[in-house]
PDB file of C-alpha atoms in Angstrom:
ATOM      1  CA  MET A   1      -5.176 -41.730  30.320  1.00 53.00           C
ATOM      2  CA  ALA A   2      -6.569 -40.523  27.101  1.00 56.00           C
ATOM      3  CA  VAL A   3      -6.697 -36.584  28.037  1.00 61.00           C
ATOM      4  CA  THR A   4      -2.855 -37.065  28.793  1.00 67.00           C
ATOM      5  CA  ASN A   5      -1.846 -38.721  25.711  1.00 76.00           C
ATOM      6  CA  ALA A   6      -4.125 -35.792  23.772  1.00 73.00           C
ATOM      7  CA  ALA A   7      -2.394 -32.993  25.826  1.00 81.00           C
ATOM      8  CA  SER A   8       0.787 -34.796  25.117  1.00 86.00           C
ATOM      9  CA  LEU A   9       0.277 -34.991  21.731  1.00 88.00           C
ATOM     10  CA  THR A  10      -0.937 -31.284  21.249  1.00 89.00           C
ATOM     11  CA  ILE A  11       2.369 -30.205  23.284  1.00 93.00           C
ATOM     12  CA  ALA A  12       4.338 -32.289  20.328  1.00 92.00           C
ATOM     13  CA  GLU A  13       2.672 -30.425  18.055  1.00 93.00           C
ATOM     14  CA  MET A  14       3.522 -27.044  19.334  1.00 95.00           C
ATOM     15  CA  ARG A  15       6.985 -28.097  19.808  1.00 96.00           C
ATOM     16  CA  GLU A  16       7.522 -29.006  16.279  1.00 95.00           C
ATOM     17  CA  PHE A  17       5.633 -25.586  15.187  1.00 96.00           C
ATOM     18  CA  ALA A  18       8.250 -23.649  17.173  1.00 96.00           C
ATOM     19  CA  SER A  19      10.783 -25.600  15.563  1.00 96.00           C
ATOM     20  CA  PHE A  20      10.141 -23.947  12.372  1.00 97.00           C
ATOM     21  CA  THR A  21      11.769 -20.580  11.085  1.00 96.00           C
ATOM     22  CA  ALA A  22       9.863 -17.189  12.017  1.00 95.00           C
ATOM     23  CA  ALA A  23       9.050 -16.803   8.140  1.00 95.00           C
ATOM     24  CA  GLU A  24       7.490 -20.647   8.023  1.00 97.00           C
ATOM     25  CA  GLN A  25       5.668 -20.005  11.281  1.00 97.00           C
ATOM     26  CA  ARG A  26       4.333 -16.711   9.513  1.00 95.00           C
ATOM     27  CA  TYR A  27       3.460 -18.416   6.396  1.00 97.00           C
ATOM     28  CA  ILE A  28       1.746 -21.147   8.050  1.00 98.00           C
ATOM     29  CA  ARG A  29      -0.272 -19.218  10.476  1.00 97.00           C
ATOM     30  CA  ARG A  30      -1.408 -16.967   7.312  1.00 97.00           C
ATOM     31  CA  SER A  31      -1.943 -19.854   5.129  1.00 97.00           C
ATOM     32  CA  LEU A  32      -4.406 -21.646   7.829  1.00 98.00           C
ATOM     33  CA  ASP A  33      -6.067 -17.979   8.140  1.00 97.00           C
ATOM     34  CA  ILE A  34      -6.704 -17.929   4.388  1.00 97.00           C
ATOM     35  CA  GLY A  35      -7.167 -21.915   3.723  1.00 97.00           C
ATOM     36  CA  LEU A  36      -9.586 -22.620   6.606  1.00 97.00           C
ATOM     37  CA  GLY A  37     -11.479 -19.385   6.175  1.00 96.00           C
ATOM     38  CA  ARG A  38     -10.636 -18.262   9.597  1.00 95.00           C
ATOM     39  CA  CYS A  39     -10.321 -14.409   9.280  1.00 93.00           C
ATOM     40  CA  ASP A  40      -9.988 -11.530   6.807  1.00 94.00           C
ATOM     41  CA  ALA A  41      -6.436 -12.257   5.570  1.00 94.00           C
ATOM     42  CA  PHE A  42      -5.928  -8.592   4.072  1.00 94.00           C
ATOM     43  CA  ARG A  43      -6.781  -6.991   7.434  1.00 94.00           C
ATOM     44  CA  VAL A  44      -4.646  -9.388   9.348  1.00 93.00           C
ATOM     45  CA  TRP A  45      -1.784 -10.013   7.303  1.00 94.00           C
ATOM     46  CA  GLY A  46      -1.293  -7.345   4.647  1.00 92.00           C
ATOM     47  CA  ARG A  47       1.148  -4.810   5.678  1.00 91.00           C
ATOM     48  CA  ASN A  48       1.760  -3.681   2.076  1.00 95.00           C
ATOM     49  CA  ALA A  49       0.914  -3.765  -1.572  1.00 96.00           C
ATOM     50  CA  VAL A  50       3.021  -6.475  -2.015  1.00 94.00           C
ATOM     51  CA  GLU A  51       1.914  -8.631   0.633  1.00 94.00           C
ATOM     52  CA  ASN A  52      -1.816  -7.908  -0.235  1.00 95.00           C
ATOM     53  CA  ALA A  53      -1.153  -9.292  -3.955  1.00 96.00           C
ATOM     54  CA  ALA A  54       0.586 -12.372  -2.357  1.00 95.00           C
ATOM     55  CA  ILE A  55      -2.687 -12.800  -0.257  1.00 96.00           C
ATOM     56  CA  ARG A  56      -4.803 -12.593  -3.202  1.00 97.00           C
ATOM     57  CA  SER A  57      -2.813 -15.076  -5.293  1.00 97.00           C
ATOM     58  CA  GLN A  58      -3.129 -17.393  -2.181  1.00 97.00           C
ATOM     59  CA  TYR A  59      -6.910 -16.953  -2.114  1.00 97.00           C
ATOM     60  CA  VAL A  60      -6.821 -17.848  -5.792  1.00 97.00           C
ATOM     61  CA  ALA A  61      -4.677 -20.879  -5.416  1.00 97.00           C
ATOM     62  CA  TYR A  62      -6.358 -21.874  -2.203  1.00 98.00           C
ATOM     63  CA  GLN A  63     -10.050 -22.513  -4.152  1.00 97.00           C
ATOM     64  CA  GLU A  64      -9.192 -25.965  -4.655  1.00 95.00           C
ATOM     65  CA  LEU A  65      -8.913 -26.897  -0.928  1.00 97.00           C
ATOM     66  CA  LYS A  66     -12.164 -27.670  -0.857  1.00 96.00           C
ATOM     67  CA  ALA A  67     -12.602 -30.133  -3.686  1.00 95.00           C
ATOM     68  CA  LEU A  68      -9.012 -31.369  -2.272  1.00 96.00           C
ATOM     69  CA  ARG A  69     -10.626 -32.226   1.182  1.00 96.00           C
ATOM     70  CA  GLN A  70     -13.636 -34.136  -0.241  1.00 94.00           C
ATOM     71  CA  SER A  71     -11.594 -36.060  -3.050  1.00 92.00           C
ATOM     72  CA  VAL A  72      -8.916 -37.704  -0.768  1.00 92.00           C
ATOM     73  CA  PRO A  73      -8.624 -41.310  -2.105  1.00 90.00           C
ATOM     74  CA  GLN A  74      -9.667 -43.665   0.432  1.00 82.00           C
ATOM     75  CA  ASP A  75      -8.503 -46.857  -1.124  1.00 71.00           C
ATOM     76  CA  SER A  76      -5.343 -48.291  -2.795  1.00 67.00           C
ATOM     77  CA  GLY A  77      -6.531 -48.254  -6.382  1.00 69.00           C
ATOM     78  CA  PHE A  78      -5.180 -45.670  -9.236  1.00 77.00           C
ATOM     79  CA  ASP A  79      -8.901 -44.346 -10.196  1.00 75.00           C
ATOM     80  CA  ARG A  80      -8.595 -41.033  -8.445  1.00 76.00           C
ATOM     81  CA  ILE A  81      -5.331 -40.508  -8.036  1.00 84.00           C
ATOM     82  CA  GLU A  82      -4.756 -38.255 -11.048  1.00 84.00           C
ATOM     83  CA  GLY A  83      -7.358 -35.918 -10.204  1.00 87.00           C
ATOM     84  CA  PHE A  84      -6.492 -35.516  -6.377  1.00 93.00           C
ATOM     85  CA  VAL A  85      -2.689 -35.696  -6.864  1.00 93.00           C
ATOM     86  CA  GLY A  86      -2.587 -33.050  -9.729  1.00 94.00           C
ATOM     87  CA  LYS A  87      -4.415 -30.480  -8.320  1.00 96.00           C
ATOM     88  CA  LEU A  88      -2.394 -31.151  -4.881  1.00 97.00           C
ATOM     89  CA  THR A  89       0.671 -30.668  -6.688  1.00 97.00           C
ATOM     90  CA  ARG A  90      -0.660 -27.472  -7.901  1.00 97.00           C
ATOM     91  CA  VAL A  91      -1.428 -25.864  -4.809  1.00 98.00           C
ATOM     92  CA  ALA A  92       1.800 -27.293  -3.177  1.00 98.00           C
ATOM     93  CA  ALA A  93       3.925 -25.968  -6.063  1.00 98.00           C
ATOM     94  CA  PHE A  94       2.059 -22.616  -5.377  1.00 97.00           C
ATOM     95  CA  ASP A  95       3.379 -22.799  -1.764  1.00 98.00           C
ATOM     96  CA  LEU A  96       6.501 -23.924  -2.456  1.00 98.00           C
ATOM     97  CA  ALA A  97       7.199 -20.949  -4.877  1.00 96.00           C
ATOM     98  CA  GLN A  98       6.604 -18.236  -2.632  1.00 96.00           C
ATOM     99  CA  GLU A  99       9.971 -19.473  -0.662  1.00 96.00           C
ATOM    100  CA  ARG A 100       8.152 -19.142   2.786  1.00 96.00           C
ATOM    101  CA  MET A 101       8.440 -22.900   3.794  1.00 97.00           C
ATOM    102  CA  ASP A 102      12.114 -24.338   3.636  1.00 97.00           C
ATOM    103  CA  SER A 103      11.230 -28.141   4.522  1.00 97.00           C
ATOM    104  CA  PHE A 104       8.690 -31.283   4.135  1.00 97.00           C
ATOM    105  CA  SER A 105       7.991 -30.803   7.663  1.00 97.00           C
ATOM    106  CA  ALA A 106       6.826 -27.077   7.381  1.00 98.00           C
ATOM    107  CA  PHE A 107       4.886 -28.184   4.584  1.00 98.00           C
ATOM    108  CA  ARG A 108       3.305 -31.503   6.045  1.00 97.00           C
ATOM    109  CA  PHE A 109       2.610 -29.496   9.197  1.00 98.00           C
ATOM    110  CA  LEU A 110       0.438 -26.880   7.104  1.00 98.00           C
ATOM    111  CA  TYR A 111      -1.381 -29.324   5.067  1.00 98.00           C
ATOM    112  CA  GLU A 112      -2.220 -31.769   7.492  1.00 97.00           C
ATOM    113  CA  ARG A 113      -4.447 -28.875   8.954  1.00 97.00           C
ATOM    114  CA  LEU A 114      -5.903 -27.509   5.434  1.00 98.00           C
ATOM    115  CA  LEU A 115      -6.462 -31.131   3.953  1.00 97.00           C
ATOM    116  CA  GLY A 116      -6.808 -32.955   7.211  1.00 96.00           C
ATOM    117  CA  ALA A 117      -5.116 -36.443   8.478  1.00 94.00           C
ATOM    118  CA  GLU A 118      -6.840 -38.604   5.877  1.00 94.00           C
ATOM    119  CA  ALA A 119      -4.643 -36.723   3.405  1.00 95.00           C
ATOM    120  CA  ARG A 120      -0.974 -37.651   5.316  1.00 94.00           C
ATOM    121  CA  PRO A 121      -0.015 -40.663   2.990  1.00 93.00           C
ATOM    122  CA  TRP A 122      -0.306 -38.341  -0.132  1.00 94.00           C
ATOM    123  CA  LEU A 123       1.723 -35.413   1.190  1.00 96.00           C
ATOM    124  CA  PRO A 124       5.402 -36.527   0.311  1.00 96.00           C
ATOM    125  CA  SER A 125       4.537 -37.433  -2.981  1.00 95.00           C
ATOM    126  CA  ALA A 126       2.884 -34.256  -3.938  1.00 96.00           C
ATOM    127  CA  PHE A 127       5.721 -32.443  -1.981  1.00 97.00           C
ATOM    128  CA  CYS A 128       8.270 -34.165  -4.231  1.00 97.00           C
ATOM    129  CA  ALA A 129       6.463 -33.550  -7.341  1.00 97.00           C
ATOM    130  CA  ALA A 130       6.051 -29.845  -6.674  1.00 98.00           C
ATOM    131  CA  ALA A 131       9.259 -29.450  -5.260  1.00 98.00           C
ATOM    132  CA  ALA A 132      10.905 -30.897  -8.675  1.00 97.00           C
ATOM    133  CA  LEU A 133       8.856 -28.807 -10.914  1.00 97.00           C
ATOM    134  CA  PRO A 134      10.974 -26.449 -12.956  1.00 96.00           C
ATOM    135  CA  GLN A 135       8.727 -23.356 -11.416  1.00 94.00           C
ATOM    136  CA  ILE A 136      10.827 -23.623  -8.305  1.00 96.00           C
ATOM    137  CA  ARG A 137      14.723 -22.354  -8.496  1.00 95.00           C
ATOM    138  CA  PRO A 138      17.171 -25.160  -8.887  1.00 96.00           C
ATOM    139  CA  GLU A 139      18.912 -24.461  -5.545  1.00 96.00           C
ATOM    140  CA  ARG A 140      15.560 -24.441  -3.880  1.00 97.00           C
ATOM    141  CA  ARG A 141      14.682 -27.630  -5.621  1.00 96.00           C
ATOM    142  CA  ARG A 142      17.705 -29.333  -3.713  1.00 97.00           C
ATOM    143  CA  MET A 143      17.381 -27.935  -0.530  1.00 97.00           C
ATOM    144  CA  LEU A 144      13.359 -28.850  -0.336  1.00 98.00           C
ATOM    145  CA  LEU A 145      14.191 -32.268  -1.851  1.00 97.00           C
ATOM    146  CA  GLN A 146      16.911 -33.121   0.456  1.00 97.00           C
ATOM    147  CA  SER A 147      14.634 -31.855   3.327  1.00 97.00           C
ATOM    148  CA  ILE A 148      12.220 -35.027   3.118  1.00 96.00           C
ATOM    149  CA  SER A 149      13.494 -37.975   5.412  1.00 93.00           C
ATOM    150  CA  GLU A 150      13.773 -41.378   3.854  1.00 93.00           C
ATOM    151  CA  ALA A 151      11.556 -42.320   6.342  1.00 90.00           C
ATOM    152  CA  ALA A 152       8.675 -40.020   5.373  1.00 89.00           C
ATOM    153  CA  ALA A 153       9.170 -40.713   2.003  1.00 88.00           C
ATOM    154  CA  THR A 154       8.815 -44.681   2.277  1.00 88.00           C
ATOM    155  CA  ALA A 155       6.462 -44.739   5.193  1.00 87.00           C
ATOM    156  CA  PRO A 156       4.522 -48.084   5.170  1.00 84.00           C
ATOM    157  CA  GLY A 157       1.687 -46.231   7.071  1.00 82.00           C
ATOM    158  CA  TRP A 158       0.393 -42.999   8.713  1.00 86.00           C
ATOM    159  CA  SER A 159      -1.412 -41.921  11.793  1.00 86.00           C
ATOM    160  CA  ASP A 160      -5.173 -40.896  10.780  1.00 87.00           C
ATOM    161  CA  ARG A 161      -5.154 -38.779  14.275  1.00 91.00           C
ATOM    162  CA  ALA A 162      -6.571 -35.545  13.493  1.00 92.00           C
ATOM    163  CA  PRO A 163      -3.918 -32.352  14.355  1.00 94.00           C
ATOM    164  CA  SER A 164      -5.147 -30.528  17.767  1.00 91.00           C
ATOM    165  CA  PHE A 165      -2.825 -27.680  17.239  1.00 93.00           C
ATOM    166  CA  TYR A 166      -3.890 -24.954  14.515  1.00 95.00           C
ATOM    167  CA  PRO A 167      -1.771 -21.856  15.115  1.00 94.00           C
ATOM    168  CA  GLU A 168      -3.153 -18.262  14.969  1.00 89.00           C
ATOM    169  CA  PHE A 169      -1.954 -15.148  14.794  1.00 82.00           C
ATOM    170  CA  ILE A 170      -1.261 -13.406  17.866  1.00 78.00           C
ATOM    171  CA  GLU A 171      -0.861  -9.360  17.946  1.00 73.00           C
ATOM    172  CA  GLU A 172       2.042  -7.795  19.247  1.00 68.00           C
ATOM    173  CA  VAL A 173       1.388  -6.054  22.304  1.00 57.00           C
ATOM    174  CA  ALA A 174       3.181  -3.019  23.068  1.00 56.00           C
ATOM    175  CA  ALA A 175       5.961  -3.240  25.892  1.00 57.00           C
TER     176      ALA A 175
END
């Protein structure tokens, strides 16, 4: 029974990933490669000088991820919120400013994998804070902020189940 539940949850994650635009899928896969150190992103994702510069910037922005993974607040106190949410908002703002993710769903999907399930309760606030920053173009701000559902923004609790599907780069095969 547990194997069946795990398999159906993985399939649900795959379906969710498939619902994202091609640009969101590509950005999520590249971001996971960079953020989780899965490969040399320049070799896999760099198609030109502009992309190589974007990848370099993403490596720099993602330097914070290791510290963020280790500092997810575990209690409901306000002691450690500033350091965690501030850094998370800065990294999230970087990703949203790239204009490759158009929704909270894509953002949440990526960050659940970059930071782990324990970061889920913090993702709506970091997303809203980053999306509302003046560095994000006004029309994008509106689109991003409208993409978060009331249910996600006001959820009374979050699952602590770790993600099981981590999409990867798939090389195109000549037909």
